[in-house]
Amino acid sequence: MLVALILLFLVLPFVELALFLTVGSQIGVLPTIVLLVLVGVVGAWLSKREGVGVLRRLNAALNEGTLPTNELIDGGLILFAGALMVTPGFVTDIVGVLLLLPPTRAAVRAVLVKRFKQRIEQSVVVGGTAGFARTFGDGFTSDSGFSGFSGRRGFGGDVVDTTATDTTRRPRTDPSPELR
């Protein structure tokens, strides 16, 4: 992940600048700027069209009572593509336009779903709360469950005492402002 961020924030701007200068020296500065604006306008139109289509499919899935997983992933990819289209540069525009095309988006979605499934399976194999703790921070231990939440506020303002053997709920007696 760190390598991807380094590439994204350090290398990509230099690649975009070099490509912009190369295209500008070949066709001229004004045509290069017009080309970038034209690709941005086409990308915005395509983003709107694909976004509306995804919203229709999302509503249809919800009306049928099914989980709209593909539609939610497509919506996220379209949002990401729109952000890439706003970023000036040829490489980001090309990647953004590719993500807006349904066949390319379906291929990326398949890779993402496979990756999500692998991460879920890994967290389950690691062990219930231990994998959860690694993902969401402290407060969880692998041997005693949710012991890190002892004495914290539960639902409805009650304090859940997880150190007690019967784990009963008792009304909050401490009116301190951080527990409200």
Short mmCIF file of C-alpha atoms in Angstrom, two decimals:
data_model
loop_
_atom_site.label_atom_id
_atom_site.label_comp_id
_atom_site.label_asym_id
_atom_site.label_seq_id
_atom_site.Cartn_x
_atom_site.Cartn_y
_atom_site.Cartn_z
CA MET A 1 0.00 0.00 0.00
CA LEU A 2 2.85 2.37 0.82
CA VAL A 3 4.44 1.73 -2.56
CA ALA A 4 1.14 2.50 -4.31
CA LEU A 5 0.81 5.80 -2.43
CA ILE A 6 4.41 6.75 -3.27
CA LEU A 7 3.76 6.02 -6.93
CA LEU A 8 0.49 7.92 -6.83
CA PHE A 9 1.76 11.09 -5.16
CA LEU A 10 5.38 11.26 -6.30
CA VAL A 11 5.77 9.47 -9.61
CA LEU A 12 2.40 10.12 -11.29
CA PRO A 13 2.69 13.94 -11.30
CA PHE A 14 6.09 13.70 -13.03
CA VAL A 15 4.70 11.23 -15.58
CA GLU A 16 1.72 13.52 -16.22
CA LEU A 17 3.98 16.57 -16.60
CA ALA A 18 6.35 14.76 -18.98
CA LEU A 19 3.42 13.52 -21.06
CA PHE A 20 1.84 16.98 -21.09
CA LEU A 21 5.13 18.54 -22.29
CA THR A 22 5.60 15.83 -24.93
CA VAL A 23 2.09 16.17 -26.32
CA GLY A 24 2.35 19.97 -26.11
CA SER A 25 5.58 19.98 -28.12
CA GLN A 26 4.04 17.70 -30.75
CA ILE A 27 0.66 19.37 -31.32
CA GLY A 28 1.08 22.71 -29.57
CA VAL A 29 0.08 24.12 -26.20
CA LEU A 30 -3.41 25.34 -27.10
CA PRO A 31 -4.52 22.08 -28.78
CA THR A 32 -3.15 20.15 -25.79
CA ILE A 33 -5.22 22.23 -23.38
CA VAL A 34 -8.30 21.90 -25.61
CA LEU A 35 -7.77 18.12 -25.72
CA LEU A 36 -7.59 17.92 -21.91
CA VAL A 37 -10.75 20.03 -21.56
CA LEU A 38 -12.57 17.97 -24.21
CA VAL A 39 -11.67 14.70 -22.49
CA GLY A 40 -12.84 16.21 -19.18
CA VAL A 41 -16.21 17.22 -20.67
CA VAL A 42 -16.72 13.80 -22.29
CA GLY A 43 -15.72 12.17 -19.01
CA ALA A 44 -18.19 14.28 -17.04
CA TRP A 45 -20.99 13.35 -19.45
CA LEU A 46 -20.06 9.68 -19.30
CA SER A 47 -19.83 9.82 -15.48
CA LYS A 48 -23.30 11.29 -15.27
CA ARG A 49 -24.76 8.76 -17.68
CA GLU A 50 -23.17 5.76 -15.98
CA GLY A 51 -23.98 7.11 -12.51
CA VAL A 52 -27.66 7.49 -13.35
CA GLY A 53 -27.67 3.95 -14.75
CA VAL A 54 -26.12 2.59 -11.57
CA LEU A 55 -28.67 4.47 -9.45
CA ARG A 56 -31.51 2.91 -11.46
CA ARG A 57 -30.05 -0.58 -11.01
CA LEU A 58 -29.48 0.11 -7.31
CA ASN A 59 -33.11 1.15 -6.82
CA ALA A 60 -34.34 -1.88 -8.79
CA ALA A 61 -32.25 -4.23 -6.63
CA LEU A 62 -33.54 -2.61 -3.44
CA ASN A 63 -37.13 -2.82 -4.68
CA GLU A 64 -36.62 -6.53 -5.38
CA GLY A 65 -35.26 -7.02 -1.88
CA THR A 66 -31.76 -8.08 -2.96
CA LEU A 67 -28.44 -6.69 -1.82
CA PRO A 68 -27.08 -4.26 -4.44
CA THR A 69 -23.40 -5.26 -4.05
CA ASN A 70 -22.42 -4.92 -7.72
CA GLU A 71 -24.21 -1.61 -7.98
CA LEU A 72 -22.47 -0.23 -4.89
CA ILE A 73 -19.05 -1.27 -6.20
CA ASP A 74 -19.90 0.24 -9.59
CA GLY A 75 -20.97 3.46 -7.89
CA GLY A 76 -17.66 3.64 -6.03
CA LEU A 77 -15.72 2.99 -9.23
CA ILE A 78 -17.68 5.67 -11.09
CA LEU A 79 -17.00 8.12 -8.26
CA PHE A 80 -13.30 7.26 -8.41
CA ALA A 81 -13.35 7.66 -12.20
CA GLY A 82 -14.97 11.07 -11.84
CA ALA A 83 -12.24 12.13 -9.41
CA LEU A 84 -9.62 10.95 -11.90
CA MET A 85 -11.33 12.93 -14.67
CA VAL A 86 -11.15 16.11 -12.56
CA THR A 87 -7.42 15.60 -12.03
CA PRO A 88 -5.61 17.25 -14.94
CA GLY A 89 -3.45 14.92 -16.98
CA PHE A 90 -3.59 12.34 -19.71
CA VAL A 91 -2.85 9.22 -17.65
CA THR A 92 -5.55 9.97 -15.07
CA ASP A 93 -8.02 10.83 -17.85
CA ILE A 94 -7.33 7.55 -19.65
CA VAL A 95 -7.75 5.51 -16.46
CA GLY A 96 -10.90 7.48 -15.60
CA VAL A 97 -12.47 6.91 -19.03
CA LEU A 98 -11.59 3.21 -18.87
CA LEU A 99 -13.31 2.92 -15.48
CA LEU A 100 -16.41 4.57 -16.92
CA LEU A 101 -16.75 1.93 -19.63
CA PRO A 102 -18.99 -0.93 -18.41
CA PRO A 103 -16.79 -3.84 -19.62
CA THR A 104 -13.65 -2.44 -17.98
CA ARG A 105 -15.58 -1.61 -14.82
CA ALA A 106 -16.95 -5.17 -14.69
CA ALA A 107 -13.41 -6.57 -14.89
CA VAL A 108 -12.18 -4.26 -12.12
CA ARG A 109 -15.26 -5.10 -10.05
CA ALA A 110 -14.52 -8.83 -10.38
CA VAL A 111 -10.97 -8.28 -9.14
CA LEU A 112 -12.22 -6.17 -6.22
CA VAL A 113 -14.85 -8.75 -5.21
CA LYS A 114 -12.21 -11.49 -5.27
CA ARG A 115 -9.89 -9.36 -3.13
CA PHE A 116 -12.69 -8.53 -0.65
CA LYS A 117 -13.53 -12.23 -0.29
CA GLN A 118 -9.88 -13.09 0.34
CA ARG A 119 -9.59 -10.43 3.03
CA ILE A 120 -12.76 -11.64 4.74
CA GLU A 121 -11.58 -15.25 4.64
CA GLN A 122 -8.20 -14.25 6.06
CA SER A 123 -9.78 -12.38 8.94
CA VAL A 124 -11.99 -15.36 9.76
CA VAL A 125 -9.05 -17.81 9.61
CA VAL A 126 -6.95 -15.58 11.88
CA GLY A 127 -9.60 -15.85 14.56
CA GLY A 128 -12.83 -14.06 15.34
CA THR A 129 -11.93 -11.14 17.53
CA ALA A 130 -8.18 -11.20 16.90
CA GLY A 131 -8.67 -10.49 13.20
CA PHE A 132 -11.27 -7.88 14.09
CA ALA A 133 -8.85 -6.25 16.54
CA ARG A 134 -6.13 -6.06 13.93
CA THR A 135 -8.58 -4.37 11.58
CA PHE A 136 -10.33 -2.00 13.97
CA GLY A 137 -7.77 -1.29 16.70
CA ASP A 138 -7.47 -2.05 20.38
CA GLY A 139 -10.27 -2.97 22.69
CA PHE A 140 -10.37 -6.57 21.56
CA THR A 141 -8.31 -9.54 22.66
CA SER A 142 -8.16 -12.99 21.12
CA ASP A 143 -8.51 -14.94 24.36
CA SER A 144 -11.25 -13.10 26.19
CA GLY A 145 -13.47 -11.58 23.52
CA PHE A 146 -14.55 -7.98 24.00
CA SER A 147 -12.83 -7.40 27.33
CA GLY A 148 -11.41 -4.06 26.23
CA PHE A 149 -14.86 -2.51 26.46
CA SER A 150 -15.27 -3.08 30.19
CA GLY A 151 -17.22 -0.29 31.82
CA ARG A 152 -17.96 1.57 28.61
CA ARG A 153 -21.36 2.90 27.75
CA GLY A 154 -23.73 0.43 26.11
CA PHE A 155 -26.97 0.96 24.26
CA GLY A 156 -29.40 3.41 25.81
CA GLY A 157 -26.84 4.96 28.13
CA ASP A 158 -26.39 1.85 30.29
CA VAL A 159 -22.94 0.73 31.31
CA VAL A 160 -22.10 -2.80 30.23
CA ASP A 161 -19.89 -4.53 32.78
CA THR A 162 -18.08 -7.24 30.81
CA THR A 163 -15.75 -8.08 33.69
CA ALA A 164 -18.64 -9.52 35.70
CA THR A 165 -19.45 -13.17 35.19
CA ASP A 166 -23.11 -12.54 34.42
CA THR A 167 -22.50 -9.48 32.15
CA THR A 168 -25.59 -7.70 33.46
CA ARG A 169 -26.58 -4.21 32.46
CA ARG A 170 -26.87 -1.60 35.13
CA PRO A 171 -28.02 2.02 34.88
CA ARG A 172 -25.31 4.57 34.50
CA THR A 173 -24.45 6.19 37.81
CA ASP A 174 -21.58 8.37 36.65
CA PRO A 175 -23.00 11.56 35.10
CA SER A 176 -19.61 12.53 33.62
CA PRO A 177 -19.92 14.44 30.32
CA GLU A 178 -17.66 12.09 28.32
CA LEU A 179 -20.11 9.21 28.86
CA ARG A 180 -23.08 11.15 27.50
#
